[in-house]
XYZ file of C-alpha atoms in Angstrom:
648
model
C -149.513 63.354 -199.307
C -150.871 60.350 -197.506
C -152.676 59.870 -194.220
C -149.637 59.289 -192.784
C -147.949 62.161 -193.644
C -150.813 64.675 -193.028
C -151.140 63.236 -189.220
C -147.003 64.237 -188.671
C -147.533 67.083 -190.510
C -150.348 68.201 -188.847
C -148.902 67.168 -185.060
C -145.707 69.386 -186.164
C -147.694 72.505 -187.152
C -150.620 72.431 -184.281
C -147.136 72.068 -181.949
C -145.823 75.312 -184.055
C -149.703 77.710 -183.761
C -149.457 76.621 -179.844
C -146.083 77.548 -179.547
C -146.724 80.550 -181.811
C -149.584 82.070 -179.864
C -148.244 81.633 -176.722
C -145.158 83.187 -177.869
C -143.387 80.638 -175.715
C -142.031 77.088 -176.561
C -140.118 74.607 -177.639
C -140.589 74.547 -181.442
C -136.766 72.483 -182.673
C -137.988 68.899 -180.882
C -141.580 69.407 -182.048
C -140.668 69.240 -185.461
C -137.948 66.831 -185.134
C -139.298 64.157 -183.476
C -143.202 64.120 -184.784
C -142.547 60.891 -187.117
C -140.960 59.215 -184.314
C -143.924 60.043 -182.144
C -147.108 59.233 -184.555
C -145.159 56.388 -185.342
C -145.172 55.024 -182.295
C -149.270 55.999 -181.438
C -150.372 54.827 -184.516
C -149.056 51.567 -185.180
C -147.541 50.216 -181.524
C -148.932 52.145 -178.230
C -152.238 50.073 -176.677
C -154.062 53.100 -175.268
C -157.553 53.532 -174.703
C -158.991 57.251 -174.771
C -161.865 56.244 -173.055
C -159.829 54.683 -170.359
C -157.248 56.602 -169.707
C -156.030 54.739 -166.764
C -156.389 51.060 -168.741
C -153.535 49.114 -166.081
C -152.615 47.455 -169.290
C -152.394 49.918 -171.662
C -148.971 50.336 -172.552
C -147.311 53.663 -171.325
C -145.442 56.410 -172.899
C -143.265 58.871 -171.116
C -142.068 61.896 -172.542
C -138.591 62.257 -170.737
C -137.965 65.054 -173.273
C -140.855 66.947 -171.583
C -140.040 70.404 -173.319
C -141.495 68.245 -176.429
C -145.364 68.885 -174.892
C -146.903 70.837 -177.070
C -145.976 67.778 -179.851
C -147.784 65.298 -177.551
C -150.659 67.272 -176.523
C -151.255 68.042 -180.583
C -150.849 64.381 -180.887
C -153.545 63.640 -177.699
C -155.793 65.837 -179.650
C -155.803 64.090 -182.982
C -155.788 60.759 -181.369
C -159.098 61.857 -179.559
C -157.684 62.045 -175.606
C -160.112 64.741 -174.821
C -157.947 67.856 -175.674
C -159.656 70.547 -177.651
C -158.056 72.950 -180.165
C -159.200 75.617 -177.609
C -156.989 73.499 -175.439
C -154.042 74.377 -177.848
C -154.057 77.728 -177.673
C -154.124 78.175 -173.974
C -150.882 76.844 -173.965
C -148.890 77.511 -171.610
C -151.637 80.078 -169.775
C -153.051 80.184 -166.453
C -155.751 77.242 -165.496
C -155.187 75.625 -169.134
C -154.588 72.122 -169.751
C -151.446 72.213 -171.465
C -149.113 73.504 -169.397
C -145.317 74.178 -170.516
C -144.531 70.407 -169.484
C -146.709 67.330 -169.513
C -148.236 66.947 -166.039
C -149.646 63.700 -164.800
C -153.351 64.354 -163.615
C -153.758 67.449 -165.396
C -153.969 66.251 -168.986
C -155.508 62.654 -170.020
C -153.035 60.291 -171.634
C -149.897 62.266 -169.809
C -148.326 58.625 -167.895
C -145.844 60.959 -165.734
C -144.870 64.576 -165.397
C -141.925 65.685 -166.893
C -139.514 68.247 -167.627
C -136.677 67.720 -165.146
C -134.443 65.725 -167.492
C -133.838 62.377 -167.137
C -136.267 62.131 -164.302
C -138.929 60.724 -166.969
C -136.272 57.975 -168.123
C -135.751 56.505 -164.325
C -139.893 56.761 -164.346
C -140.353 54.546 -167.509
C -137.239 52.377 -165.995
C -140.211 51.832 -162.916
C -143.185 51.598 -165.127
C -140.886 48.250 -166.675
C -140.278 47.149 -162.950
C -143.732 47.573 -162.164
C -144.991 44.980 -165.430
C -142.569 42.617 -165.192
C -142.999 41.938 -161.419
C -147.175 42.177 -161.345
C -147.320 39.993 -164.625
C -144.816 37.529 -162.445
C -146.937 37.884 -159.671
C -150.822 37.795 -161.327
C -150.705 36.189 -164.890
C -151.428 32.803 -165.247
C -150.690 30.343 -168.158
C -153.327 31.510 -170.784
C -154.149 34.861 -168.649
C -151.617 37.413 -169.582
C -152.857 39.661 -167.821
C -150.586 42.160 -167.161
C -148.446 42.086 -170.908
C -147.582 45.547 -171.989
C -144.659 47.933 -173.258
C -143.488 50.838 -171.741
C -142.150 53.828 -174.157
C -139.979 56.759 -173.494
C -138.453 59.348 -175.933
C -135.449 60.762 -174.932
C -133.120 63.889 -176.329
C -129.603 64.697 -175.365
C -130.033 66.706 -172.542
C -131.553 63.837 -170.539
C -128.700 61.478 -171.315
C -126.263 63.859 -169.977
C -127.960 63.808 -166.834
C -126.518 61.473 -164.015
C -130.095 59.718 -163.162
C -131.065 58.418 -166.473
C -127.411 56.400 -166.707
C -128.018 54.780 -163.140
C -131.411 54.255 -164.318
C -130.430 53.153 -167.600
C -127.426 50.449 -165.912
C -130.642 49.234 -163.409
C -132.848 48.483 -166.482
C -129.815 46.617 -167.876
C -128.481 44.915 -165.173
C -132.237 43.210 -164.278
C -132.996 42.614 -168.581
C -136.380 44.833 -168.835
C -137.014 43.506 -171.743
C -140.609 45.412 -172.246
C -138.310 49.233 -172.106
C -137.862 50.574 -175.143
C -136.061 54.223 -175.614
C -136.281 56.131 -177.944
C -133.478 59.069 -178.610
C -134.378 62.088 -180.316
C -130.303 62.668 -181.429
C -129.963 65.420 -183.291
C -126.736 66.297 -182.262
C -127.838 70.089 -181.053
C -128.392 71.205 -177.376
C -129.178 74.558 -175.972
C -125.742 76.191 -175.938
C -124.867 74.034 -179.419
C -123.736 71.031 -180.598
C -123.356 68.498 -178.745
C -119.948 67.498 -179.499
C -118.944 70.160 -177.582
C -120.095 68.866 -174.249
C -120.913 65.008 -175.645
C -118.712 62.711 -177.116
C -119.927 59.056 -176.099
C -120.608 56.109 -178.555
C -124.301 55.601 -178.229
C -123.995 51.976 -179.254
C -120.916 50.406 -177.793
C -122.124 52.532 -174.212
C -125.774 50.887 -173.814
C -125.199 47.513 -175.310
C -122.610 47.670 -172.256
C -125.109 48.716 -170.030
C -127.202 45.304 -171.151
C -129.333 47.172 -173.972
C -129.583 46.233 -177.611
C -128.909 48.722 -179.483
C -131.045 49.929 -182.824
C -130.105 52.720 -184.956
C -132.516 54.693 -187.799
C -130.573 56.683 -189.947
C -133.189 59.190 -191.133
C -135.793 60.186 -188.316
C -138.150 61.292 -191.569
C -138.238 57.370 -192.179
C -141.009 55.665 -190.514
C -140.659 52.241 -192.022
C -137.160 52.092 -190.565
C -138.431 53.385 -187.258
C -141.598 50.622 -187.577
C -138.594 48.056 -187.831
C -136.618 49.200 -185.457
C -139.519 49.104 -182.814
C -140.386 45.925 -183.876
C -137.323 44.062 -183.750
C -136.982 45.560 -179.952
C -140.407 44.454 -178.625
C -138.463 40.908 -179.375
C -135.612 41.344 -177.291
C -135.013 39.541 -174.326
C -132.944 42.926 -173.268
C -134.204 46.345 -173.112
C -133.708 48.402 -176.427
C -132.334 51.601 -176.686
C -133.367 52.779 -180.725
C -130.977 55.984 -181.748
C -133.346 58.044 -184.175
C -130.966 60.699 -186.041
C -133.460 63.810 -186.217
C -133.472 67.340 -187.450
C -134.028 70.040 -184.940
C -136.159 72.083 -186.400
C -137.120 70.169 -189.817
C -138.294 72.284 -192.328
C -138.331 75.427 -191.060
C -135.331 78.294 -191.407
C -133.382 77.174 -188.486
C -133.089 73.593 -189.130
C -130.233 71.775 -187.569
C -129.505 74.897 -185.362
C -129.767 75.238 -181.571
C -131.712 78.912 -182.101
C -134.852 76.643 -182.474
C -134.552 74.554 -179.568
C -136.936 76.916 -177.457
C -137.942 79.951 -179.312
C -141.448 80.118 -181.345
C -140.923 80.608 -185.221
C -142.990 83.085 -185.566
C -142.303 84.830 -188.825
C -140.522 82.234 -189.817
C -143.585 80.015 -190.130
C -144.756 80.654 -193.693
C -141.354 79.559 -195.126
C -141.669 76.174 -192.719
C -145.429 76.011 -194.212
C -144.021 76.177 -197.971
C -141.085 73.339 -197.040
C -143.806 70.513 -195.800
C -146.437 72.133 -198.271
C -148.906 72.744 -195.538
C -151.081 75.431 -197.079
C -153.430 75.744 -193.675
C -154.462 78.189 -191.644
C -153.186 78.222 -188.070
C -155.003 75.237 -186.091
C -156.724 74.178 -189.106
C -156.236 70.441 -189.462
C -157.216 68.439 -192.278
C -160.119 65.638 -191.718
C -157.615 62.754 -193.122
C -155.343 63.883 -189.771
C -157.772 62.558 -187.129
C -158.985 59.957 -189.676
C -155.453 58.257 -189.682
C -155.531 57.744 -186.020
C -159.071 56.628 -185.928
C -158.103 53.758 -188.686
C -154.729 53.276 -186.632
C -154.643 53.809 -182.615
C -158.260 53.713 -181.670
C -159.366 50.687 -183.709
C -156.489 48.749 -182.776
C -156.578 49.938 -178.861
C -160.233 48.929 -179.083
C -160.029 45.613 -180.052
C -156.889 44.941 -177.491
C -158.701 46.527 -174.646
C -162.273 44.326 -175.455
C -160.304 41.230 -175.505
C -158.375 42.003 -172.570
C -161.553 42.789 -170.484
C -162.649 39.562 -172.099
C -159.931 37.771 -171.187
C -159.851 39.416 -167.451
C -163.463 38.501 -166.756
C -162.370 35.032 -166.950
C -159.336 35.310 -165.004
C -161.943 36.465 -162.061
C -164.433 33.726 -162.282
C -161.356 30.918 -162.517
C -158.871 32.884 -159.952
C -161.169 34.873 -157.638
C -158.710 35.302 -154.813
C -155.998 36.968 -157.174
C -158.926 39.268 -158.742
C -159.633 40.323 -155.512
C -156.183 40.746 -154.483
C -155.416 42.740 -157.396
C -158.086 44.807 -157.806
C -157.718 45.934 -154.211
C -153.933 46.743 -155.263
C -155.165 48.475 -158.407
C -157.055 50.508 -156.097
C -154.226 51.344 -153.913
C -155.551 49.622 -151.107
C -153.134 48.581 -148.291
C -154.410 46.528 -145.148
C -152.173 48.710 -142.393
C -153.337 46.932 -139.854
C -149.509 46.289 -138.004
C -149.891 44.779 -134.522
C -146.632 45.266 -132.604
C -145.568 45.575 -128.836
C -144.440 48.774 -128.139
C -144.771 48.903 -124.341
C -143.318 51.238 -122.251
C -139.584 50.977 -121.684
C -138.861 49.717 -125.495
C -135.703 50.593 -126.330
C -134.363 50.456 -130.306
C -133.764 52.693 -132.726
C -136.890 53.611 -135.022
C -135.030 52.364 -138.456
C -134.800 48.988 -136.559
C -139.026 49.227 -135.737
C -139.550 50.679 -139.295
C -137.730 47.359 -140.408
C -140.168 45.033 -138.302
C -142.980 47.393 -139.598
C -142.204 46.967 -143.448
C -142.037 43.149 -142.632
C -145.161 43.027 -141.421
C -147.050 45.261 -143.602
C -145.011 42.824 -146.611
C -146.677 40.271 -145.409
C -149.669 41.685 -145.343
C -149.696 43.233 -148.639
C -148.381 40.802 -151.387
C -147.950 43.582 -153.823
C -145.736 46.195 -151.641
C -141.899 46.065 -152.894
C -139.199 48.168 -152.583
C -135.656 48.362 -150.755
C -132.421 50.295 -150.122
C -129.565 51.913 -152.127
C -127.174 49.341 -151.205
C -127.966 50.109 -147.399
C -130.754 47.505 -146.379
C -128.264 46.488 -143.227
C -127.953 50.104 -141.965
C -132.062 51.063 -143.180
C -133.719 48.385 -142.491
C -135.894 49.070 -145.822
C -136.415 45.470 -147.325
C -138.839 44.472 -148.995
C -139.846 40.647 -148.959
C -139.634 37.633 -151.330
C -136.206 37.413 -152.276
C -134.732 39.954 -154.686
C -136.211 40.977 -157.413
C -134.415 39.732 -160.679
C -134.592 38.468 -163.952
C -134.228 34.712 -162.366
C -136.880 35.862 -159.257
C -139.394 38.154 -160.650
C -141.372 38.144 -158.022
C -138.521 39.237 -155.527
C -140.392 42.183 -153.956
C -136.649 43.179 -152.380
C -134.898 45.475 -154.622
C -131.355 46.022 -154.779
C -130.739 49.574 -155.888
C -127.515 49.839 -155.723
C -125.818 52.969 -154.921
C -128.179 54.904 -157.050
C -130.114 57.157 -154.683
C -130.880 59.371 -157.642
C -132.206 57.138 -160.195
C -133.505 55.062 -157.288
C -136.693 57.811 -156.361
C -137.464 58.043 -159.783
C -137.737 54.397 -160.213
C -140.405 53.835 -157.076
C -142.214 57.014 -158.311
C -142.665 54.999 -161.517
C -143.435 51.857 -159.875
C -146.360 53.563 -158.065
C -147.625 55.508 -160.803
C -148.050 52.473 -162.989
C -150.745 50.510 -160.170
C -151.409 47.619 -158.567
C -148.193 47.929 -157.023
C -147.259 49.833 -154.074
C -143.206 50.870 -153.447
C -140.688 52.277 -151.092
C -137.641 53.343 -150.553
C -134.485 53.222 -148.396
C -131.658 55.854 -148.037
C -129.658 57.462 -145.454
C -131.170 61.130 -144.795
C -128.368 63.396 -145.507
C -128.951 61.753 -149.310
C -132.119 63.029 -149.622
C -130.494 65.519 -151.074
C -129.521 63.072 -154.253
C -132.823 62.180 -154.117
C -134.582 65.394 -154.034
C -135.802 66.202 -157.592
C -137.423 62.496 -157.774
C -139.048 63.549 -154.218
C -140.499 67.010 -155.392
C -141.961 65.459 -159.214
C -143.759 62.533 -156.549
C -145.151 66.010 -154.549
C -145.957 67.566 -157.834
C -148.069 64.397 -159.050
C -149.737 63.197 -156.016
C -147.593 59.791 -155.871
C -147.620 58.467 -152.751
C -144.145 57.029 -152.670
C -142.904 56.412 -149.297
C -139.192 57.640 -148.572
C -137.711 56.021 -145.868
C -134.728 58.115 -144.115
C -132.604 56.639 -141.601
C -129.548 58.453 -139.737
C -131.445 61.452 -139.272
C -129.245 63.618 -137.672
C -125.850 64.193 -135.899
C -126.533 61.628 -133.792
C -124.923 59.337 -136.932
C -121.761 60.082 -134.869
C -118.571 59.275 -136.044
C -119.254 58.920 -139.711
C -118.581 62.822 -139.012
C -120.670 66.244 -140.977
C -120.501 64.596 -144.127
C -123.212 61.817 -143.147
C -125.013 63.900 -140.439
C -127.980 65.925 -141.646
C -128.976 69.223 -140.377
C -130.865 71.654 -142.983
C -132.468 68.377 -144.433
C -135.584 68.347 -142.612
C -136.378 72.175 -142.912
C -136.184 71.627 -146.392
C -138.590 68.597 -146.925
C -140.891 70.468 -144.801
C -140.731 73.265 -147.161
C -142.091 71.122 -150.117
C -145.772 71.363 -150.548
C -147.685 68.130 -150.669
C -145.399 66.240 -148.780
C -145.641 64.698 -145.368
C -142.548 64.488 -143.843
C -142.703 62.086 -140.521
C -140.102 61.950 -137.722
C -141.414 59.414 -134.792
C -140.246 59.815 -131.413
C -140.038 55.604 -130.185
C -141.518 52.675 -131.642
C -144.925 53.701 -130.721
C -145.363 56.470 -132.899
C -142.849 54.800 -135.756
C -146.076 52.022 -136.108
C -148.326 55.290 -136.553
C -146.426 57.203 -139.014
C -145.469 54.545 -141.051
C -149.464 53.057 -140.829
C -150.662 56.808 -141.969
C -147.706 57.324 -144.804
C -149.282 54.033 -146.307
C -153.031 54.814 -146.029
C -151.930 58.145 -148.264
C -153.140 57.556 -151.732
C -152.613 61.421 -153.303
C -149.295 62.811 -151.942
C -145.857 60.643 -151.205
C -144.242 60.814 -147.303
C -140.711 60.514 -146.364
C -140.078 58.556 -142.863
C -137.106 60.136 -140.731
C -135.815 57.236 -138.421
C -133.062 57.399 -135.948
C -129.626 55.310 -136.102
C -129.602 55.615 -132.240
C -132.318 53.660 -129.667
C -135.223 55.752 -128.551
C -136.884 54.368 -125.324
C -141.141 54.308 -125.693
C -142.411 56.934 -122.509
C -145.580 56.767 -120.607
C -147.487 59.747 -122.665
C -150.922 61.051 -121.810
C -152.545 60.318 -125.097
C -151.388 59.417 -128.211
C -152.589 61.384 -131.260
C -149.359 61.000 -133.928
C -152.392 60.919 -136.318
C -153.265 64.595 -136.067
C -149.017 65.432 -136.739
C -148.789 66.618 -133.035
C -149.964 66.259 -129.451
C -149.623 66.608 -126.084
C -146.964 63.723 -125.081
C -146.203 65.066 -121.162
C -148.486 67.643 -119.477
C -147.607 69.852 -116.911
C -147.359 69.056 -113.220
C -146.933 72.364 -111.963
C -148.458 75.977 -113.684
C -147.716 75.936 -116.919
C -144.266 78.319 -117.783
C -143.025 76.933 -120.269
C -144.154 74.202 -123.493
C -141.580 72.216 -125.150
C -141.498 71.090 -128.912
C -139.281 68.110 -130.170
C -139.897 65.812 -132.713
C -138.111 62.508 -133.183
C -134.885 61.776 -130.741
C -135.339 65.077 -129.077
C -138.935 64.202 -127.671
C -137.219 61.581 -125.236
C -134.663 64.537 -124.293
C -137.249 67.265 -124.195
C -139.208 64.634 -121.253
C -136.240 64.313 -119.616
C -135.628 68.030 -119.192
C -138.957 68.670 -118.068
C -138.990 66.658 -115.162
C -136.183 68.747 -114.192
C -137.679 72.161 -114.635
C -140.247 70.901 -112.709
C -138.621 69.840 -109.986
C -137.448 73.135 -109.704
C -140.793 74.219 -109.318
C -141.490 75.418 -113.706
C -144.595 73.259 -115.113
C -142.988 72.247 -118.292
C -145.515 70.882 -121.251
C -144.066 68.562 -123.733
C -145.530 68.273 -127.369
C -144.876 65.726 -129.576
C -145.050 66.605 -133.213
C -143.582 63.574 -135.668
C -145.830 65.330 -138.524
C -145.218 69.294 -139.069
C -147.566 69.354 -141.977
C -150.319 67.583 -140.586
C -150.552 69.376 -137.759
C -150.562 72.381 -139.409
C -153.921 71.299 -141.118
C -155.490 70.575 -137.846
C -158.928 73.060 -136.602
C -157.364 76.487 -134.825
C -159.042 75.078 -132.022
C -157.199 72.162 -131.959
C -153.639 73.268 -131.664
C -154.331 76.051 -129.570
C -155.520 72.920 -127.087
C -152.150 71.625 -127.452
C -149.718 74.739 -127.438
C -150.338 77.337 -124.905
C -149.066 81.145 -125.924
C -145.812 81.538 -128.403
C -144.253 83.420 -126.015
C -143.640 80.577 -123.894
C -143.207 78.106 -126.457
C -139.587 76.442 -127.058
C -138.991 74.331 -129.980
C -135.961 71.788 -129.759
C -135.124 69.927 -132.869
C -131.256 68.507 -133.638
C -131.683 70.633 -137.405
C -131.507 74.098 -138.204
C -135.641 74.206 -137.403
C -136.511 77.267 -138.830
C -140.146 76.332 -139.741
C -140.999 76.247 -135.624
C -140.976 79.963 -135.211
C -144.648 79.928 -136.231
C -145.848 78.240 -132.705
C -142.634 79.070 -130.887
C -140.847 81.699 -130.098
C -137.343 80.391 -129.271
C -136.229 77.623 -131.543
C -133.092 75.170 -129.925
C -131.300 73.726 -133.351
C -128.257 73.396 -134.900
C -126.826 75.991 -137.150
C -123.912 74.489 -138.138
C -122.723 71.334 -139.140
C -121.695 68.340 -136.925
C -118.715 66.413 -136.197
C -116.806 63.657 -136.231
C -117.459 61.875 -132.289
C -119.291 59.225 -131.248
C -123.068 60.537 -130.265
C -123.284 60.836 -127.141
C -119.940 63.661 -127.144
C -121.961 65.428 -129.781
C -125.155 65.583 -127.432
C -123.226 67.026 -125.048
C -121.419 69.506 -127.503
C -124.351 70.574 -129.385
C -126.979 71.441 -126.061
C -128.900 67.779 -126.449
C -128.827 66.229 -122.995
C -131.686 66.678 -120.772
C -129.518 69.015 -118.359
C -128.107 71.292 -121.169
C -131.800 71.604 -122.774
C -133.230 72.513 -119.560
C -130.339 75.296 -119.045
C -130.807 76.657 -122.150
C -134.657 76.873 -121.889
C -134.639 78.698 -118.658
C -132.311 81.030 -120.035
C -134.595 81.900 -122.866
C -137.790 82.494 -120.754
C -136.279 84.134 -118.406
């Protein structure tokens, strides 16, 4: 058995003990797929373990992230700081191989995984990300930025609805450094997959804009060595069909019983079929030595010529070094200088569009733009669009793919040196959701921007007017969700949601003008504050964020006219206020008991300061906006009727 063999052999059966002794798993990929993956470590990948976050290494993403315990086996024998103690704890509480791979948790994981497909529209950014920062930095003889980016895929994330609008983008703008890599083995969960899948693999993607590679036997590594070869010349992005076994070699080969089940007893029989005669976790010296001769030497030498090579890109192009070592850092100069006296009137998607202007110009590495809504958002980014003709087009045109469109700038911003955003209407956050929650999950600090944030969309009618949307972004741990109430605090939120560097924010603008009010202080930074204080004794404090602040004002000057001291607080950041000192908010809200929270969405999360909550528990209408204001409680007169009836 060579040193080939014994490194697939020995990824497949650490895979199999981990799975084994945690009694939990996905055993039929791990065994399937293992050639495919030491394959492509060993003799293609740029990766250095001792620099884990190399911004030129190439990167890999598992999209098929039920496969982990096959890469984490591999990570070990490749020397990426995962112990065989590491192994075993699959799975378990605190360990570092958790049931799918998790970016910041385990070194050499590019991008967490597990949602399907999610990890195809990632690698789809990762390819944005290198083509437009080598456009942007490398100079002739400086290739700088020149790298691949990997993903294996099975069936299960093909059938999902983000990974073909992903896959069509990578097409459609020729990203010529993706290559995927499908684990088809023709078995899903609930069976084959001719009973749910039917497509031609090759005759779809070379449609799409792909070339199209096929290995007949997934066992053969020279053919999958060719295959990957021949793509990495492409002027297209490659899409290389790898016919696999689920479950090679063991008893329930080629059945879907194995697709997430340990083997268990079963693994003595799998142990005579590849003539593995090991203990469990016992790995053979010519294992580790295989990629030490293949992976690390070769990573070595390409990561001490590229340092080499970078060193004089600095001394010859200092301004660019800077430039892009400040990006690398995820540095953004926020400083956005705009007039937002008192009496502005526009709507805050128009101000977030002067504000992403600005900060564009400021910051030659931020891109991004709109799901085929930049005229309604306002989310462009600058440059021209980004194409194969215009690389350094920092506007991207999306399309209508919301979904594949989150996924994208979450890959885009966990590649570096580039910084991304996007542009959506807000009742499609909901299309956009699972790309939202994996940013969360890794600390990505994509920036969402949401226009149309409510009923006030008007006529477009229920379909187009969010209401349970912002209760359930709030909801999501790790994620700052921003409503501004004028153009004032719109230049605050969207300066804060850029200064992030660990957790992604989504931006909730209005489609309707919001006039900028004399305020006592401003303090957007600490997610609330006191916007109006009382004139009279205090009965009664008012919450609003967004469109309702300017209505919650106006119905306080006429409680208190009537004699009630009415207290408005402005809170355009939930979640940051809630991580302000006690002391602090209870210097901004008086008692609950006199606390009314007025919010055009269903606003559930408010009964923690307030005691009454003014929403919307139902869904809007078709009318212009200012009929549905009047129908739904949100002019100043009908919000100061209802709040006198509720502390009465």
């Amino acid at each position: 058995m060579d040193n080939g063999t014994v490194a697939i052999n020995a990824t497949r059966m650490l895979a199999v003990d981990a799975i084994n002794k945690a009694q939990s798993g996905h055993t039929g990929i791990c065994l399937g797929a293992a050639p495919m993956l030491v394959e492509l470590y060993a003799h293609h990948i740029n990766a250095c373990k001792d620099d884990a976050e190399w911004i030129n290494r190439d990167r890999f993403v598992l999209s098929a992230g039920h496969g982990a315990p096959m890469l984490y086996a591999l990570l070990h024998l490749a020397g990426f700081g995962l112990t065989v103690d590491d192994l075993k704890s699959l799975r378990q509480f605190g360990s570092r191989t958790a049931g799918h791979p998790e970016r910041g948790l385990t070194r050499g994981v590019d991008a967490s995984t597990g949602p399907l497909g999610q990890g195809i529209g990632m690698a789809v950014g990762f390819a944005v990300a290198e083509r437009f920062l080598a456009a942007r930095f490398n100079k002739r003889d400086y290739p700088i930025f020149d790298h691949y980016t990997y993903a294996l895929c099975g069936d299960g994330d093909l059938q999902e609805g983000v990974a073909q609008e992903a896959l069509s983008f990578a097409g459609h703008n020729a990203l010529n450094k993706l290559i995927i890599l499908y684990d088809s083995n023709d078995i899903q969960l609930d069976g084959p997959t001719r009973n749910a899948y039917s497509e031609d693999c090759e005759k779809k993607y070379e449609a799409m804009g792909f070339d199209y590679y096929r290995v007949a036997d997934g066992s053969d590594v020279a053919a999958i060595r060719a295959a990957i070869e021949q793509a990495k010349k492409s002027d297209k992005p490659s899409f290389i069909e790898v016919k696999t076994v689920i479950g090679f070699g063991s008893p329930l080969a080629g059945k879907c019983d194995c697709h997430g089940a340990p083997l268990g007893d079963m693994t003595d029989a799998l142990k005579a079929q590849l003539g593995w005669d090991r203990a469990a976790f016992d790995v053979p010296s010519a294992a580790y030595k295989y990629f030490e001769d293949t992976l690390t030497k070769r990573s070595a030498k390409a990561y001490s010529e590229w340092n080499a090579l970078y060193e004089k890109y600095a001394a010859q192009y200092p301004q660019d070094a800077a430039e892009l070592e400040k990006a690398v850092r995820g540095e953004l100069d926020c400083a956005v200088d705009m007039d937002c006296s008192e009496g502005l009137s526009e709507a805050t998607r128009i101000t977030a569009g002067k504000i992403l202007a600005e900060l564009s110009k400021r910051n030659a590495a931020l891109i991004g733009g709109s799901a085929d809504l930049t005229k309604s958002t306002k989310a462009k980014g600058a440059d021209g669009d980004f194409s194969p003709l215009n690389p350094t087009g920092r506007n991207i045109n999306f399309g209508v793919r919301e979904h594949a469109m989150g996924a994208i700038i979450n890959g885009i911003n966990l590649h570096g040196g580039a910084r991304a955003f996007s542009g959506a209407f807000f009742v499609f956050s909901d299309y956009m959701k699972p790309a939202v929650r994996l940013a969360a999950l890794m600390g990505v600090p994509s920036v969402f921007v949401f226009t149309h944030d409510s009923i006030a969309v008007g006529e477009d009618g229920p379909t187009h007017q969010p209401v349970e949307q912002l209760s359930g972004l709030r909801a999501m741990p790790n994620l700052d969700v921003y409503r501004p109430c004028d153009a004032r605090e719109a230049v605050q939120c969207f300066k804060s949601a850029f200064k992030r560097t660990n957790a992604p924010s989504a931006i909730i603008l209005t489609r309707q003008n919001l006039t900028v009010e004399r305020r006592d202080c401003d303090g957007a930074d600490r997610g609330g504050y006191i916007f109006k204080r009382e004139q009279n004794a205090l009965c009664v404090c008012i919450i609003a964020s967004g469109s309702e602040v300017n209505t919650a004002v106006a119905a306080a000057r006429l409680l208190e006219r009537e004699g009630l001291g009415a207290r408005v607080v402005s809170v355009p950041n939930l979640g940051e206020f809630d991580r302000q000192p006690e002391e602090y908010k209870r210097s901004v809200l008086p008692s609950r008991d006199i606390t009314v929270a007025t919010e055009a969405a269903t606003g559930a999360e408010w009964y923690k300061y307030a005691a009454h909550v003014l929403g919307i528990n139902r869904f809007g209408m078709s009318a212009p906006c200012d009929r549905l204001s009047e129908e739904y409680g949100f002019t100043a007169s009908a919000l100061a009727r209802r709040i006198k009836e509720v502390i009465a």
